[in-house]
XYZ file of C-alpha atoms in Angstrom:
339
model
C 14.578 21.062 28.544
C 17.567 19.447 30.203
C 21.026 20.610 29.120
C 23.586 17.855 28.559
C 27.368 17.781 28.227
C 29.305 14.901 26.690
C 32.682 13.816 28.055
C 34.535 11.866 25.390
C 33.624 12.111 21.720
C 34.534 8.791 20.144
C 32.302 6.367 18.269
C 29.708 5.653 20.963
C 29.316 9.365 21.748
C 28.373 10.027 18.155
C 25.707 7.330 18.447
C 24.418 9.079 21.586
C 24.362 12.351 19.651
C 21.697 10.926 17.327
C 19.582 10.028 20.342
C 19.886 13.559 21.708
C 18.789 14.989 18.356
C 15.542 13.014 18.747
C 15.165 13.924 22.419
C 15.549 17.602 21.540
C 12.650 17.301 19.099
C 10.613 15.843 21.947
C 11.571 18.770 24.198
C 13.338 16.574 26.760
C 17.089 17.154 26.399
C 19.543 19.209 24.389
C 23.184 18.346 23.846
C 24.868 21.702 24.365
C 28.566 20.871 24.661
C 31.155 18.137 24.287
C 34.670 17.590 25.609
C 37.454 15.454 24.222
C 41.194 15.503 24.802
C 41.689 15.151 21.039
C 40.488 18.209 19.037
C 40.267 16.099 15.873
C 37.613 13.889 17.501
C 34.922 16.483 16.830
C 35.235 16.138 13.041
C 36.409 12.547 12.699
C 34.040 9.977 11.273
C 34.399 6.624 13.005
C 33.052 3.352 11.654
C 31.905 1.148 14.533
C 29.867 -2.030 14.594
C 26.534 -0.344 15.370
C 26.630 3.100 13.818
C 28.284 5.010 10.998
C 29.526 7.684 13.419
C 28.615 10.657 11.245
C 29.800 13.892 12.808
C 27.296 16.266 11.160
C 26.410 18.166 14.309
C 24.127 21.075 15.057
C 25.755 24.475 15.500
C 24.523 24.876 19.059
C 26.999 22.247 20.284
C 30.138 23.873 21.683
C 33.323 21.821 21.692
C 36.054 21.916 24.332
C 39.449 20.323 24.812
C 39.597 21.563 28.431
C 37.071 19.891 30.730
C 37.281 22.455 33.511
C 36.675 25.215 30.984
C 33.551 23.460 29.736
C 32.190 22.965 33.235
C 32.894 26.606 34.133
C 31.259 28.062 31.037
C 28.266 25.793 30.489
C 25.046 25.295 32.428
C 24.648 21.520 32.482
C 21.946 19.363 34.061
C 23.785 16.088 33.556
C 26.931 14.692 31.996
C 27.094 11.784 29.587
C 30.374 9.928 30.088
C 31.645 8.190 26.905
C 35.329 7.664 27.656
C 37.307 4.378 27.658
C 36.318 1.963 30.407
C 39.462 2.335 32.519
C 38.572 6.029 33.040
C 34.942 5.481 34.092
C 35.338 5.221 37.848
C 37.752 8.141 38.250
C 35.862 10.621 36.077
C 32.347 9.576 37.116
C 33.187 9.764 40.821
C 34.797 13.176 40.325
C 31.839 14.572 38.378
C 29.313 13.223 40.900
C 31.191 14.831 43.763
C 31.318 18.102 41.808
C 27.529 18.068 41.842
C 26.559 16.628 38.459
C 24.209 13.780 37.616
C 26.124 11.235 35.519
C 25.086 8.897 32.747
C 28.053 6.555 32.183
C 28.565 4.177 29.282
C 28.863 0.478 29.971
C 30.672 -1.382 31.380
C 30.373 0.400 34.714
C 34.079 -0.166 35.354
C 36.749 -2.842 35.173
C 36.416 -4.031 38.786
C 33.751 -4.322 41.442
C 35.900 -2.190 43.746
C 35.821 0.677 41.243
C 32.056 0.257 40.912
C 31.735 0.555 44.697
C 33.641 3.839 44.555
C 31.195 5.183 41.968
C 28.213 4.104 44.062
C 29.731 5.757 47.119
C 30.243 9.005 45.200
C 26.612 8.931 44.096
C 25.377 8.367 47.640
C 27.601 11.073 49.108
C 26.655 13.659 46.492
C 22.973 12.813 46.270
C 23.312 12.835 42.482
C 21.940 10.241 40.079
C 24.226 7.700 38.426
C 23.080 5.366 35.674
C 25.054 2.977 33.463
C 24.333 2.540 29.755
C 23.189 -1.070 29.710
C 21.219 -0.256 26.591
C 19.645 -3.678 25.906
C 17.278 -3.083 28.815
C 15.723 -0.306 26.732
C 15.171 -2.072 23.428
C 11.471 -2.878 22.780
C 12.287 -6.496 21.900
C 13.571 -7.165 25.398
C 10.567 -5.406 26.932
C 8.446 -7.982 25.103
C 10.578 -10.949 26.186
C 10.646 -9.798 29.816
C 6.866 -9.352 29.853
C 6.413 -12.812 28.311
C 8.524 -14.311 31.111
C 6.845 -12.395 33.935
C 3.297 -13.021 32.616
C 3.980 -16.707 31.884
C 2.624 -15.907 28.411
C 4.035 -19.055 26.783
C 4.505 -21.173 29.880
C 7.720 -21.500 31.836
C 11.158 -20.879 30.381
C 13.001 -24.052 29.361
C 16.243 -22.514 28.084
C 17.868 -19.705 26.174
C 20.712 -18.842 23.834
C 22.364 -15.458 23.286
C 25.204 -14.505 20.959
C 27.096 -11.317 20.132
C 29.738 -11.568 17.421
C 31.997 -8.893 15.985
C 35.186 -8.094 14.152
C 37.904 -6.679 16.441
C 36.969 -3.139 17.579
C 40.116 -1.393 16.358
C 38.525 2.042 15.938
C 39.053 3.160 19.546
C 41.295 5.996 20.720
C 44.878 4.689 20.815
C 43.400 1.240 20.048
C 42.306 1.010 23.693
C 39.867 -1.872 23.128
C 42.818 -4.141 22.336
C 44.560 -3.257 25.623
C 43.578 -5.740 28.390
C 44.245 -3.283 31.221
C 42.053 -0.639 29.590
C 39.107 -2.615 28.177
C 39.128 -5.960 29.980
C 38.670 -7.723 26.644
C 35.539 -9.063 24.974
C 34.212 -10.612 28.188
C 33.987 -7.158 29.817
C 33.206 -4.931 26.848
C 31.047 -6.941 24.393
C 29.872 -10.103 26.151
C 28.701 -7.969 29.076
C 25.634 -6.910 27.076
C 24.284 -10.446 27.137
C 25.458 -11.075 30.699
C 23.472 -8.049 31.858
C 20.319 -8.785 29.857
C 20.329 -12.387 31.075
C 20.378 -11.125 34.660
C 17.637 -8.611 33.805
C 15.395 -11.257 32.226
C 15.975 -14.285 34.448
C 17.435 -12.982 37.718
C 20.691 -14.070 39.288
C 22.100 -17.399 38.116
C 22.765 -19.978 40.764
C 26.148 -20.684 39.195
C 28.206 -20.054 36.072
C 30.856 -21.772 34.007
C 32.927 -19.769 31.537
C 35.502 -20.831 28.975
C 37.504 -18.350 26.911
C 40.403 -18.049 24.506
C 42.628 -15.028 23.888
C 44.075 -14.012 20.536
C 43.700 -10.260 19.924
C 43.377 -8.984 23.508
C 42.202 -11.111 26.459
C 39.118 -13.295 26.976
C 38.263 -12.641 23.314
C 36.122 -15.695 22.540
C 33.752 -16.339 25.433
C 31.328 -19.225 26.046
C 29.336 -18.916 29.270
C 26.826 -21.310 30.808
C 24.360 -19.796 33.288
C 22.720 -22.277 35.651
C 19.072 -21.723 36.545
C 16.585 -24.284 37.879
C 15.191 -26.117 34.861
C 16.383 -23.523 32.355
C 19.972 -23.661 31.095
C 21.039 -20.383 29.483
C 24.065 -20.108 27.194
C 25.766 -16.987 25.845
C 28.601 -16.610 23.343
C 30.638 -13.468 22.781
C 33.421 -13.088 20.226
C 35.197 -10.065 18.803
C 37.943 -11.883 16.860
C 35.917 -12.423 13.668
C 37.819 -10.185 11.257
C 35.873 -9.189 8.160
C 32.468 -10.311 9.441
C 29.329 -8.278 9.999
C 28.190 -7.549 13.537
C 25.628 -10.045 14.854
C 23.542 -9.939 18.041
C 20.765 -12.532 18.338
C 18.932 -14.496 20.990
C 16.359 -17.241 21.385
C 14.309 -18.076 24.472
C 12.514 -21.395 24.614
C 9.223 -21.554 26.508
C 6.939 -24.549 27.045
C 4.540 -23.380 24.334
C 6.704 -21.316 21.971
C 10.174 -20.154 21.037
C 10.768 -16.407 20.930
C 13.648 -15.373 18.677
C 15.190 -11.945 18.196
C 17.373 -12.256 15.118
C 18.532 -9.641 12.651
C 16.468 -7.013 14.450
C 13.232 -9.010 13.977
C 11.278 -10.483 16.898
C 9.365 -13.661 16.019
C 7.218 -16.035 18.053
C 7.291 -19.673 16.865
C 4.346 -21.516 18.496
C 4.849 -25.199 19.277
C 1.223 -26.111 18.515
C 1.769 -25.749 14.790
C -0.052 -22.436 14.434
C 1.346 -19.667 12.281
C 4.539 -17.891 13.307
C 4.028 -14.298 14.408
C 6.365 -11.361 13.794
C 5.995 -8.918 16.673
C 5.847 -5.250 15.606
C 8.407 -3.197 17.495
C 8.659 0.515 18.082
C 11.609 1.811 16.069
C 13.654 3.285 18.883
C 17.277 2.596 19.771
C 18.333 1.445 23.196
C 20.525 4.555 23.378
C 17.558 6.859 22.997
C 15.525 4.713 25.374
C 18.121 4.812 28.143
C 18.795 8.545 27.767
C 15.060 9.324 27.699
C 14.659 7.255 30.877
C 17.578 8.990 32.574
C 16.038 12.385 31.781
C 12.961 11.326 33.745
C 15.159 10.080 36.604
C 17.043 13.390 36.755
C 13.856 15.466 36.785
C 12.429 13.267 39.536
C 9.524 12.040 37.399
C 10.451 8.421 38.125
C 12.724 6.387 40.362
C 15.368 4.337 38.614
C 13.980 0.860 39.108
C 14.690 -0.489 35.609
C 18.435 0.075 35.495
C 19.905 1.092 38.860
C 23.657 1.512 39.119
C 23.698 -1.120 41.859
C 22.514 -3.670 39.297
C 25.253 -2.631 36.854
C 27.766 -3.181 39.656
C 26.364 -6.683 40.200
C 26.904 -7.404 36.513
C 30.590 -6.540 37.001
C 30.723 -8.855 40.027
C 29.393 -11.632 37.793
C 31.975 -10.789 35.110
C 34.711 -11.095 37.761
C 33.320 -14.516 38.684
C 33.352 -15.501 35.013
C 36.982 -14.433 34.619
C 37.904 -16.613 37.584
C 36.025 -19.549 36.057
C 37.757 -19.032 32.697
C 41.174 -18.805 34.305
C 40.459 -22.171 35.949
C 39.444 -24.034 32.812
C 35.715 -23.366 32.999
C 35.269 -24.266 36.672
C 31.626 -24.100 37.772
C 31.316 -21.412 40.425
C 28.322 -20.385 42.559
C 27.047 -16.846 42.129
C 23.648 -15.952 43.585
C 24.671 -17.243 47.014
C 27.750 -15.007 46.965
C 25.531 -11.878 46.918
C 23.896 -12.659 50.269
C-alpha cells in the first residue's frame, strides 16, 4: 500500500482525505501524515462549496507544522499538494527535485512559465507529476467522452457548460479573493470547464472571453470556444452570494442531447423516444484521480488520461482568455499557437 503525505490541510485537503479513506479500504493508499503552517487547520471544520470539510480523522495520521520534519520522519511514496495556487510551482518543483512523486491540486499554477518550471523539475527528477483536474475522473464525463469518440449520437453540434458559486471566502487568509494569489474565478473555478472542454473536444481553434470583476478579478466569465461546426460556451461565476453551488453541462449531438445536471446524467433523444437516465458509479473525481495516480506511481499504467503537459496547456489557454477579456472579448486563435 502506498504511503501518502499531504502538504496543506485546508478545505480541499479534507475532501481528499475522504478519498484516501476509501483507497485505504481498497488496499491502494494510506494517508499517513499531513503538514500545514497553521496548527489549528488540523481540527478546523471548513464549509466549502463541494464538501462539508469534516475533520474526523483516523489516529494513524500524524500532523506536522514543520515540513522538513515530516519529510525526515515519514516514509512517503508520494505527496499530495493542497496549498494555495501561488505556492504550487515553488513547492511542487522543490518536492520533485527532492525525489518525491507529486500530485498537485488544480490549477497547475498561475502562469505558463511556472508550469514549465514544474514540468522541468519532473523531467529532471524522473518523478511523476499530475494535476488534480478532477472532472476527467467523474463517470459522467467518461460517458460523454465515449459518446463523442464513438459517434454514438452522431456528430457534436454544440455544448454549454456552467459553474456557479458564492464567493469562496473560506480560504486561508482569504487567499481566493487575492488576484495575485488565486488569479480569480477564471483561473480557479472556470478552469474546470476549460479543461474538460479541451479533454472532450480537443483544442479550440479560437476563443473569445468576456469578464467582469467585483470581488476579486475576472469573477464573472463568459467564454466562447470555436470549433468547426460546434460552438461551445462556458460560464463561470463566483460572485453569487447566498446561492447554492451549481455545475451543469449539456452537449448537443445530431440525434440526442446529453445533459449532466444536478449530478444526474440524462440522454434526451431527438426521435421522440423515451428519455434515459444513465446509471453512474458513485465515485468522486477526487477518488478517481488519486486512484489513477496510485497506478501511475506504481508503474501499472502510463499517465495518458491526465498528463501534466495537458494541465499546462490549459493554463496557456487561460492566459489567452485573460488577454481576450482584457481586450473586450477579442477573438484570439489558440490551437495554431501550440504548433
